[in-house]
Amino acid sequence: MSDKKSAGNSFSFNWVIVSVLGYLAMQVGLGMLAKLFIFPFAATKHTEFMAQGLIIIVGFYVGAFIIGVISPGRRTIEPVLGAVLAVGAAFSVSNFTPQMGGWFRLDGIGMMMTAAVMAGVISAFGVYSGEKLMGNVDK
């Protein structure tokens, strides 16, 4: 293995922070685009909810893919941990939003844990795809 690829193999908390910020930026950016180009044409609220779910999935996958491409060496843990922390950040915002009712209940914590696991799995697929494109993982 070359020195360039092995140089980035140690855990880096900086890439966790970059991942969290990247995921949150993707969610906000894709949400703004959806509000301009998709939601005005949505027939029902259910269509909007489905679009929002798709935005979340695409945001985590594409965000992790980008991290896999731009990060030095092999980064597979940092984007997954970043996704879990991004979900935690999103749920903490909803906790302080009165109309959301707060999530700090047993069912809310379960929802947060489920969302964190799902975001982690989606980002793991995304970062693997990015690392594979860069040749940092075995075929």
PDB file of C-alpha atoms in Angstrom, residues 18-134:
ATOM      1  CA  VAL A  18     -16.562  17.832   8.620  1.00  0.00           C
ATOM      2  CA  SER A  19     -19.022  14.962   8.141  1.00  0.00           C
ATOM      3  CA  VAL A  20     -21.573  16.403  10.582  1.00  0.00           C
ATOM      4  CA  LEU A  21     -21.382  19.839   8.979  1.00  0.00           C
ATOM      5  CA  GLY A  22     -21.541  18.322   5.508  1.00  0.00           C
ATOM      6  CA  TYR A  23     -24.634  16.253   6.310  1.00  0.00           C
ATOM      7  CA  LEU A  24     -26.427  19.196   7.876  1.00  0.00           C
ATOM      8  CA  ALA A  25     -25.513  21.418   4.910  1.00  0.00           C
ATOM      9  CA  MET A  26     -26.762  18.754   2.484  1.00  0.00           C
ATOM     10  CA  GLN A  27     -30.064  18.453   4.346  1.00  0.00           C
ATOM     11  CA  VAL A  28     -30.600  22.221   4.376  1.00  0.00           C
ATOM     12  CA  GLY A  29     -29.448  22.711   0.778  1.00  0.00           C
ATOM     13  CA  LEU A  30     -31.488  19.853  -0.649  1.00  0.00           C
ATOM     14  CA  GLY A  31     -34.467  20.969   1.446  1.00  0.00           C
ATOM     15  CA  MET A  32     -34.248  24.472  -0.006  1.00  0.00           C
ATOM     16  CA  LEU A  33     -34.081  23.087  -3.545  1.00  0.00           C
ATOM     17  CA  ALA A  34     -37.050  20.829  -2.855  1.00  0.00           C
ATOM     18  CA  LYS A  35     -39.046  23.750  -1.505  1.00  0.00           C
ATOM     19  CA  LEU A  36     -38.420  25.662  -4.721  1.00  0.00           C
ATOM     20  CA  PHE A  37     -38.758  22.909  -7.300  1.00  0.00           C
ATOM     21  CA  ILE A  38     -40.691  19.956  -5.831  1.00  0.00           C
ATOM     22  CA  PHE A  39     -43.057  21.079  -3.081  1.00  0.00           C
ATOM     23  CA  PRO A  40     -44.996  23.610  -5.217  1.00  0.00           C
ATOM     24  CA  PHE A  41     -46.031  20.711  -7.454  1.00  0.00           C
ATOM     25  CA  ALA A  42     -46.792  18.221  -4.680  1.00  0.00           C
ATOM     26  CA  ALA A  43     -50.385  17.051  -4.852  1.00  0.00           C
ATOM     27  CA  THR A  44     -50.656  16.160  -1.159  1.00  0.00           C
ATOM     28  CA  LYS A  45     -48.789  16.506   2.110  1.00  0.00           C
ATOM     29  CA  HIS A  46     -47.921  12.815   1.817  1.00  0.00           C
ATOM     30  CA  THR A  47     -45.978  13.582  -1.351  1.00  0.00           C
ATOM     31  CA  GLU A  48     -44.041  16.227   0.556  1.00  0.00           C
ATOM     32  CA  PHE A  49     -43.287  13.762   3.368  1.00  0.00           C
ATOM     33  CA  MET A  50     -42.015  11.207   0.856  1.00  0.00           C
ATOM     34  CA  ALA A  51     -39.835  13.859  -0.782  1.00  0.00           C
ATOM     35  CA  GLN A  52     -38.462  14.868   2.619  1.00  0.00           C
ATOM     36  CA  GLY A  53     -37.602  11.248   3.389  1.00  0.00           C
ATOM     37  CA  LEU A  54     -35.844  10.917   0.047  1.00  0.00           C
ATOM     38  CA  ILE A  55     -33.909  14.126   0.728  1.00  0.00           C
ATOM     39  CA  ILE A  56     -32.672  12.683   4.014  1.00  0.00           C
ATOM     40  CA  ILE A  57     -31.565   9.411   2.413  1.00  0.00           C
ATOM     41  CA  VAL A  58     -29.880  11.145  -0.530  1.00  0.00           C
ATOM     42  CA  GLY A  59     -28.237  13.685   1.785  1.00  0.00           C
ATOM     43  CA  PHE A  60     -26.580  11.037   3.928  1.00  0.00           C
ATOM     44  CA  TYR A  61     -25.514   8.886   0.970  1.00  0.00           C
ATOM     45  CA  VAL A  62     -24.134  11.740  -1.153  1.00  0.00           C
ATOM     46  CA  GLY A  63     -22.522  13.430   1.849  1.00  0.00           C
ATOM     47  CA  ALA A  64     -20.698  10.237   2.805  1.00  0.00           C
ATOM     48  CA  PHE A  65     -19.746   9.605  -0.826  1.00  0.00           C
ATOM     49  CA  ILE A  66     -18.162  13.063  -1.024  1.00  0.00           C
ATOM     50  CA  ILE A  67     -16.256  12.471   2.229  1.00  0.00           C
ATOM     51  CA  GLY A  68     -15.034   9.148   0.836  1.00  0.00           C
ATOM     52  CA  VAL A  69     -13.766  10.893  -2.287  1.00  0.00           C
ATOM     53  CA  ILE A  70     -12.139  13.992  -0.771  1.00  0.00           C
ATOM     54  CA  SER A  71     -10.667  12.543   2.422  1.00  0.00           C
ATOM     55  CA  PRO A  72      -7.049  11.427   2.430  1.00  0.00           C
ATOM     56  CA  GLY A  73      -6.567   7.704   2.788  1.00  0.00           C
ATOM     57  CA  ARG A  74      -9.367   5.472   3.915  1.00  0.00           C
ATOM     58  CA  ARG A  75     -12.127   7.045   6.021  1.00  0.00           C
ATOM     59  CA  THR A  76     -14.960   4.683   6.868  1.00  0.00           C
ATOM     60  CA  ILE A  77     -15.684   5.273  10.561  1.00  0.00           C
ATOM     61  CA  GLU A  78     -15.709   9.077  10.621  1.00  0.00           C
ATOM     62  CA  PRO A  79     -18.638   9.610   8.201  1.00  0.00           C
ATOM     63  CA  VAL A  80     -20.726   6.980  10.001  1.00  0.00           C
ATOM     64  CA  LEU A  81     -20.096   8.591  13.392  1.00  0.00           C
ATOM     65  CA  GLY A  82     -20.769  11.986  11.807  1.00  0.00           C
ATOM     66  CA  ALA A  83     -24.140  10.743  10.542  1.00  0.00           C
ATOM     67  CA  VAL A  84     -25.107   9.543  14.015  1.00  0.00           C
ATOM     68  CA  LEU A  85     -24.111  12.901  15.520  1.00  0.00           C
ATOM     69  CA  ALA A  86     -25.979  14.804  12.780  1.00  0.00           C
ATOM     70  CA  VAL A  87     -29.143  12.871  13.629  1.00  0.00           C
ATOM     71  CA  GLY A  88     -28.587  13.719  17.293  1.00  0.00           C
ATOM     72  CA  ALA A  89     -28.201  17.401  16.393  1.00  0.00           C
ATOM     73  CA  ALA A  90     -31.396  17.360  14.334  1.00  0.00           C
ATOM     74  CA  PHE A  91     -33.338  15.681  17.134  1.00  0.00           C
ATOM     75  CA  SER A  92     -31.989  18.129  19.709  1.00  0.00           C
ATOM     76  CA  VAL A  93     -33.302  21.027  17.619  1.00  0.00           C
ATOM     77  CA  SER A  94     -36.720  19.375  17.479  1.00  0.00           C
ATOM     78  CA  ASN A  95     -36.615  18.978  21.264  1.00  0.00           C
ATOM     79  CA  PHE A  96     -36.497  22.746  21.686  1.00  0.00           C
ATOM     80  CA  THR A  97     -39.185  23.430  19.076  1.00  0.00           C
ATOM     81  CA  PRO A  98     -42.534  23.753  20.892  1.00  0.00           C
ATOM     82  CA  GLN A  99     -44.753  22.574  18.025  1.00  0.00           C
ATOM     83  CA  MET A 100     -42.698  19.388  17.654  1.00  0.00           C
ATOM     84  CA  GLY A 101     -43.555  18.400  21.220  1.00  0.00           C
ATOM     85  CA  GLY A 102     -40.015  17.370  22.092  1.00  0.00           C
ATOM     86  CA  TRP A 103     -38.503  13.942  21.546  1.00  0.00           C
ATOM     87  CA  PHE A 104     -37.217  13.301  25.061  1.00  0.00           C
ATOM     88  CA  ARG A 105     -39.638  10.507  25.812  1.00  0.00           C
ATOM     89  CA  LEU A 106     -39.132   6.777  25.570  1.00  0.00           C
ATOM     90  CA  ASP A 107     -40.696   6.622  22.106  1.00  0.00           C
ATOM     91  CA  GLY A 108     -38.714   9.696  21.005  1.00  0.00           C
ATOM     92  CA  ILE A 109     -35.419   8.199  22.128  1.00  0.00           C
ATOM     93  CA  GLY A 110     -36.276   5.005  20.259  1.00  0.00           C
ATOM     94  CA  MET A 111     -37.030   7.046  17.145  1.00  0.00           C
ATOM     95  CA  MET A 112     -33.722   8.877  17.496  1.00  0.00           C
ATOM     96  CA  MET A 113     -31.786   5.634  17.909  1.00  0.00           C
ATOM     97  CA  THR A 114     -33.519   4.089  14.893  1.00  0.00           C
ATOM     98  CA  ALA A 115     -32.831   7.179  12.794  1.00  0.00           C
ATOM     99  CA  ALA A 116     -29.189   7.216  13.917  1.00  0.00           C
ATOM    100  CA  VAL A 117     -28.705   3.564  12.942  1.00  0.00           C
ATOM    101  CA  MET A 118     -30.379   4.120   9.575  1.00  0.00           C
ATOM    102  CA  ALA A 119     -28.271   7.222   8.884  1.00  0.00           C
ATOM    103  CA  GLY A 120     -25.141   5.311   9.867  1.00  0.00           C
ATOM    104  CA  VAL A 121     -25.949   2.440   7.514  1.00  0.00           C
ATOM    105  CA  ILE A 122     -26.778   4.760   4.611  1.00  0.00           C
ATOM    106  CA  SER A 123     -23.585   6.752   5.165  1.00  0.00           C
ATOM    107  CA  ALA A 124     -21.563   3.520   5.387  1.00  0.00           C
ATOM    108  CA  PHE A 125     -22.778   2.598   1.901  1.00  0.00           C
ATOM    109  CA  GLY A 126     -21.998   6.109   0.671  1.00  0.00           C
ATOM    110  CA  VAL A 127     -18.480   6.273   2.078  1.00  0.00           C
ATOM    111  CA  TYR A 128     -17.732   2.767   0.808  1.00  0.00           C
ATOM    112  CA  SER A 129     -18.799   3.857  -2.678  1.00  0.00           C
ATOM    113  CA  GLY A 130     -16.591   6.945  -2.490  1.00  0.00           C
ATOM    114  CA  GLU A 131     -13.602   5.016  -1.175  1.00  0.00           C
ATOM    115  CA  LYS A 132     -14.090   2.336  -3.829  1.00  0.00           C
ATOM    116  CA  LEU A 133     -14.122   5.010  -6.535  1.00  0.00           C
ATOM    117  CA  MET A 134     -10.819   6.322  -5.180  1.00  0.00           C
TER     118      MET A 134
END
